[in-house]
PDB file of C-alpha atoms in Angstrom:
ATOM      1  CA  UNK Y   1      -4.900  18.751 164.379  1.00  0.00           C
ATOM      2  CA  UNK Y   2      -1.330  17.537 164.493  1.00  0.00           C
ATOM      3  CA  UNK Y   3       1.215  19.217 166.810  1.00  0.00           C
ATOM      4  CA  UNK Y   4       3.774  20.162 164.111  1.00  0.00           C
ATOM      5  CA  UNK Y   5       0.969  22.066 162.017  1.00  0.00           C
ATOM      6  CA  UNK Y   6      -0.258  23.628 164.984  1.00  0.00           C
ATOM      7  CA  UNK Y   7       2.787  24.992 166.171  1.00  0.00           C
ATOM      8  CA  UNK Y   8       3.521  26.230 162.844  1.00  0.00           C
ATOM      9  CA  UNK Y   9       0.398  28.386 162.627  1.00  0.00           C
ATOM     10  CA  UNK Y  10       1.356  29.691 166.151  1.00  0.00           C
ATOM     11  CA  UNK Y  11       4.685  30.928 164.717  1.00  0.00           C
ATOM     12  CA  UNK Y  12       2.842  32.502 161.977  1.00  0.00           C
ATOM     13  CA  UNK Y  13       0.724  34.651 164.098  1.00  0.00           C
ATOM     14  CA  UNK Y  14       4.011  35.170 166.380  1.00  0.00           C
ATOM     15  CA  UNK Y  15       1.941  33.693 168.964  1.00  0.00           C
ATOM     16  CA  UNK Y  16       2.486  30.570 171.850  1.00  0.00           C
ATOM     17  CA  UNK Y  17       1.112  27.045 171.871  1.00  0.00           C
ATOM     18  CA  UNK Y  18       0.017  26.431 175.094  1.00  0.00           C
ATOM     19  CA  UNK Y  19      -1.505  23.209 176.135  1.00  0.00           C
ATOM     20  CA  UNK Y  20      -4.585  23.990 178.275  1.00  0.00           C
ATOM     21  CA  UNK Y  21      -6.004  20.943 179.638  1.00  0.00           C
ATOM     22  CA  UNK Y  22      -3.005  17.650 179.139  1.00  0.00           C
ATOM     23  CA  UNK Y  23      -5.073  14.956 180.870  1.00  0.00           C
ATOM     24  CA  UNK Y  24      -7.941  15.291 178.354  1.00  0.00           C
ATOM     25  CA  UNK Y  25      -8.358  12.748 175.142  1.00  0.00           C
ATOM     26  CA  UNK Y  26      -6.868  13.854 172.997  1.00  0.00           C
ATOM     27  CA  UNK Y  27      -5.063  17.362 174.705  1.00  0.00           C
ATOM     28  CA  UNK Y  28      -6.505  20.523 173.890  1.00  0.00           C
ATOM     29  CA  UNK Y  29      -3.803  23.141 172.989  1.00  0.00           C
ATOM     30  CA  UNK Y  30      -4.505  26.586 172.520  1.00  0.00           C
ATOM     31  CA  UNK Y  31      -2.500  29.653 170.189  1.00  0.00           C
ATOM     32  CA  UNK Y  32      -1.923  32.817 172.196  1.00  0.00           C
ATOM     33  CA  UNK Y  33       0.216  34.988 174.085  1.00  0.00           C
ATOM     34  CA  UNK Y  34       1.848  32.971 176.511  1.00  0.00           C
ATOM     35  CA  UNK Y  35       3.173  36.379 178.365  1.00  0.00           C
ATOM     36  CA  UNK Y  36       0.275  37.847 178.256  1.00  0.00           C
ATOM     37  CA  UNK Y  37      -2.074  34.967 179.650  1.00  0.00           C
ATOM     38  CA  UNK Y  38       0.582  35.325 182.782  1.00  0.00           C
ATOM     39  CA  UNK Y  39       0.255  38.900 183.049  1.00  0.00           C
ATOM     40  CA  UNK Y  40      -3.366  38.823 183.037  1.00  0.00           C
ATOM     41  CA  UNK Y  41      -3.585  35.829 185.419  1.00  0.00           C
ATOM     42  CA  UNK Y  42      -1.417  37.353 188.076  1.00  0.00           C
ATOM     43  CA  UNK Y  43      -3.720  40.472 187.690  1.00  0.00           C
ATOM     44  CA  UNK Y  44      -6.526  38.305 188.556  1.00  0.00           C
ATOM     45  CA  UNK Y  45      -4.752  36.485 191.578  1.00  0.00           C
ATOM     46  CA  UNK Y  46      -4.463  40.204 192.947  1.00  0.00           C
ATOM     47  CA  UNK Y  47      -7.479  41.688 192.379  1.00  0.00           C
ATOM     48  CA  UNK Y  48      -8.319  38.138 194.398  1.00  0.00           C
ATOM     49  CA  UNK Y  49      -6.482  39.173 197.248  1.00  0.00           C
ATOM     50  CA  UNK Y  50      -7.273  42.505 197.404  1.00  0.00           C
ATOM     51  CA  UNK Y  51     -10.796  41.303 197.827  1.00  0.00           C
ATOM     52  CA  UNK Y  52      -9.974  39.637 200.857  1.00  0.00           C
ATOM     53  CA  UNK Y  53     -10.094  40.694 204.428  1.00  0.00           C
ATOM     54  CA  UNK Y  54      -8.576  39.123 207.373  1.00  0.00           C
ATOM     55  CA  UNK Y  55     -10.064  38.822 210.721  1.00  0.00           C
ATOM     56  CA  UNK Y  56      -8.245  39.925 213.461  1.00  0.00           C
ATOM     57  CA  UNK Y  57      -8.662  38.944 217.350  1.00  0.00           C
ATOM     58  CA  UNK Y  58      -9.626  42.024 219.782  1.00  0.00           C
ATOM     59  CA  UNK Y  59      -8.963  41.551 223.065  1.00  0.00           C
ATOM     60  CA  UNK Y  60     -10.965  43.758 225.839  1.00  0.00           C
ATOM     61  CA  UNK Y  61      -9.661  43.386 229.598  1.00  0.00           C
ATOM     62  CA  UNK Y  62     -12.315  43.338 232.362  1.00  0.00           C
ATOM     63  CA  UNK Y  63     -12.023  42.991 236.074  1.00  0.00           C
ATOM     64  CA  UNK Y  64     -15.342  41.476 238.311  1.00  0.00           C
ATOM     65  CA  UNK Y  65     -14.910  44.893 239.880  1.00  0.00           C
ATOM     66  CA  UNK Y  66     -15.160  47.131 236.927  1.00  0.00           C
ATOM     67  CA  UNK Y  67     -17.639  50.225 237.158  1.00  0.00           C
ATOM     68  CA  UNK Y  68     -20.679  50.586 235.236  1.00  0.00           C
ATOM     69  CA  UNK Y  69     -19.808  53.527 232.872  1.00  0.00           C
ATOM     70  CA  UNK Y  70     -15.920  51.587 232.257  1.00  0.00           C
ATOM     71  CA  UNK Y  71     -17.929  48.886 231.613  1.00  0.00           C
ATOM     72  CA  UNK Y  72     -19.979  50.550 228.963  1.00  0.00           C
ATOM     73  CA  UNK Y  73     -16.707  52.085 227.517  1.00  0.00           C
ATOM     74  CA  UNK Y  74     -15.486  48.630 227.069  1.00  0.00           C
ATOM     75  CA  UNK Y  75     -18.954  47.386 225.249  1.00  0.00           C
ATOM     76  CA  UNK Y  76     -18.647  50.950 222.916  1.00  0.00           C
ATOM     77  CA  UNK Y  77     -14.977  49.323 222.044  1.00  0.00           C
ATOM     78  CA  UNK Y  78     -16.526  45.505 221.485  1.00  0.00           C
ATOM     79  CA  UNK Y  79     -19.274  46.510 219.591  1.00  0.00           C
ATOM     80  CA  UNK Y  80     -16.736  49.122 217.272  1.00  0.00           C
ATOM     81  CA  UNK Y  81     -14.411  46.210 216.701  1.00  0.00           C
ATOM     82  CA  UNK Y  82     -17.770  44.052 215.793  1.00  0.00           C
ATOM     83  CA  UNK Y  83     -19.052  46.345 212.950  1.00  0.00           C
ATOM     84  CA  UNK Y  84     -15.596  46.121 211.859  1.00  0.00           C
ATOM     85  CA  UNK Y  85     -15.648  42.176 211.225  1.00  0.00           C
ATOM     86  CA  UNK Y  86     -13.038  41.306 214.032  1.00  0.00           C
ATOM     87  CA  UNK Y  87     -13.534  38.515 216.460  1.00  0.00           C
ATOM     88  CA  UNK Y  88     -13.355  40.214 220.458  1.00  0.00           C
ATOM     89  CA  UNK Y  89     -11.611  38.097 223.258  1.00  0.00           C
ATOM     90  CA  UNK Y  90     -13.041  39.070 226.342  1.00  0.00           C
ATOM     91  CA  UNK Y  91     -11.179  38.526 229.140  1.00  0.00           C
ATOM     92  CA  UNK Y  92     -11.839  38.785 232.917  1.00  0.00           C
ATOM     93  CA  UNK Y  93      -8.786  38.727 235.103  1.00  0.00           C
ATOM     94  CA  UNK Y  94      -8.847  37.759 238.303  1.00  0.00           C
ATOM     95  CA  UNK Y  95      -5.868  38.988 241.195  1.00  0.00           C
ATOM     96  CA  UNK Y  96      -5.758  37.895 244.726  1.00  0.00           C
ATOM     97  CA  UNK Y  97      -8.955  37.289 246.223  1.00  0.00           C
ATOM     98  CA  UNK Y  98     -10.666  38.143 243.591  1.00  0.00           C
ATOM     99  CA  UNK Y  99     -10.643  34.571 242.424  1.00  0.00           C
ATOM    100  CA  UNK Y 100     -13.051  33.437 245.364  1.00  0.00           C
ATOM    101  CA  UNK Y 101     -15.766  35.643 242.915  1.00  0.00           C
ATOM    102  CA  UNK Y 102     -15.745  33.750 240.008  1.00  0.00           C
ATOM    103  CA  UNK Y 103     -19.966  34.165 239.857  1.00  0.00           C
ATOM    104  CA  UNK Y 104     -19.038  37.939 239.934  1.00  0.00           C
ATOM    105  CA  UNK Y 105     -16.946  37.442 236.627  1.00  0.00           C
ATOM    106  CA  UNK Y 106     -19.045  34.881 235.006  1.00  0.00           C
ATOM    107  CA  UNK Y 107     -22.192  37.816 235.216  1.00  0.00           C
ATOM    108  CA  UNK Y 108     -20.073  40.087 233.844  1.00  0.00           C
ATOM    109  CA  UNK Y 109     -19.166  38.403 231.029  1.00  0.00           C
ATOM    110  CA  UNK Y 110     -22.798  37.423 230.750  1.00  0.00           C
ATOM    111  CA  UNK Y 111     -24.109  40.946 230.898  1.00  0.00           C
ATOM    112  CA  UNK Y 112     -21.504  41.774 227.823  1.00  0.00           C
ATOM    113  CA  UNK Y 113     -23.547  39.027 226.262  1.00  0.00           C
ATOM    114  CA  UNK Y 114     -26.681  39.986 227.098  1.00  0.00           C
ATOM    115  CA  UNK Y 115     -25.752  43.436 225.524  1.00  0.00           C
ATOM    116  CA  UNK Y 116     -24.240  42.940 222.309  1.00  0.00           C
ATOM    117  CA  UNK Y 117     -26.712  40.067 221.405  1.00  0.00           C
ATOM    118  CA  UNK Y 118     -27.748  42.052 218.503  1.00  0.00           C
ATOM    119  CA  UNK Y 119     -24.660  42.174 216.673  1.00  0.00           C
ATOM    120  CA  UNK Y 120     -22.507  39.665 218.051  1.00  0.00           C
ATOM    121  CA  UNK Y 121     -22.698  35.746 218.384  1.00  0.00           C
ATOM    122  CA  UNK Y 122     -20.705  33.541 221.300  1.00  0.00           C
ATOM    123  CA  UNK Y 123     -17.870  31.661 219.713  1.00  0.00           C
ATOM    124  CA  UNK Y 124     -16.540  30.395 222.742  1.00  0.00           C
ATOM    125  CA  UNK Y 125     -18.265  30.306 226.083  1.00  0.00           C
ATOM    126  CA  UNK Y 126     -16.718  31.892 229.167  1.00  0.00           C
ATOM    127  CA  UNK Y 127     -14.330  29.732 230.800  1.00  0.00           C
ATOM    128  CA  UNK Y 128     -11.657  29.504 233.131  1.00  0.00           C
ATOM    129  CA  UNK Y 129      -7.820  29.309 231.850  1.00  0.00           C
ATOM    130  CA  UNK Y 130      -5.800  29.782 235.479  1.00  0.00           C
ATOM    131  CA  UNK Y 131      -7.020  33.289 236.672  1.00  0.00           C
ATOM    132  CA  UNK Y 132      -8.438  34.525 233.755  1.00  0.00           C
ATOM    133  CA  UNK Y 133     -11.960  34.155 232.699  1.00  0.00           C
ATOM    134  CA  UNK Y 134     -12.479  34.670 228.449  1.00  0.00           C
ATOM    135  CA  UNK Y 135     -14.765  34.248 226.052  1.00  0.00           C
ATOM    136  CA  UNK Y 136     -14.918  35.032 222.387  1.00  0.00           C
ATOM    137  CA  UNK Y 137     -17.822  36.592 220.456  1.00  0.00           C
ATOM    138  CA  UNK Y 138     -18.076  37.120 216.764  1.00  0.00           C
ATOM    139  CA  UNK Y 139     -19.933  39.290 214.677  1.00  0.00           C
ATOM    140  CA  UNK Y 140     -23.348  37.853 213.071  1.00  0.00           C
ATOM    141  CA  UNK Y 141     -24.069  36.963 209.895  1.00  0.00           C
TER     142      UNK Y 141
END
């Protein structure tokens, strides 16, 4: 249909032309409300990111030295912030001496593994950045 008889049936039905798809041959146009399409499509582009959820990073703090039952406080807190979809950064930290028991760190971090296998996967293996040992887990799929 030619654009000049188009756009006067538009302005008939006090409607828009709006060209939907240019690189097609030949261009497909379309009659409607132009404010309304906008409306709606910013409506959708919300709903879109109201959908969404963003993953945060947890961080628990753990020393080689750490007790058993503050240990299992800290794996109550890893596997909370697990069932809520955030990635945990688990990180030993080492002061003084306490670097000479790196083994002592790496089993603790291991143990955390070992413990939250059932809902939580190892993003990043443990490993050392200066005195800090830290690893990251994320929940499963």
């Amino acid at each position: 249909m030619p654009v000049p008889k188009a756009l006067d049936i538009a302005a008939g039905l006090s409607l828009d032309l709006v060209e939907v798809s240019p690189q097609a041959k030949p261009p497909v146009c379309k009659i409607m409300d132009y404010g309304r399409f906008k409306y709606e499509l910013t409506k959708k582009q919300q709903e879109a990111r109201k959908k969404q959820t963003v993953v945060q990073l947890k961080e628990v703090k753990v020393r080689p030295k750490t007790g058993d039952h503050d240990l299992e406080t800290k794996l109550k807190n890893i596997r909370k912030f697990i069932e809520k979809r955030n990635k945990v950064k688990v990180t030993v930290m080492f002061r003084g001496r306490e670097i000479t028991m790196s083994d002592r760190g790496r089993s603790v971090l291991e143990s955390i593994i070992a413990d939250v296998e059932d809902v939580a996967v190892v993003e990043s293996t443990p490993k050392f950045e200066g005195r800090t040992m830290m690893m990251i887990l994320v929940p499963k799929t």
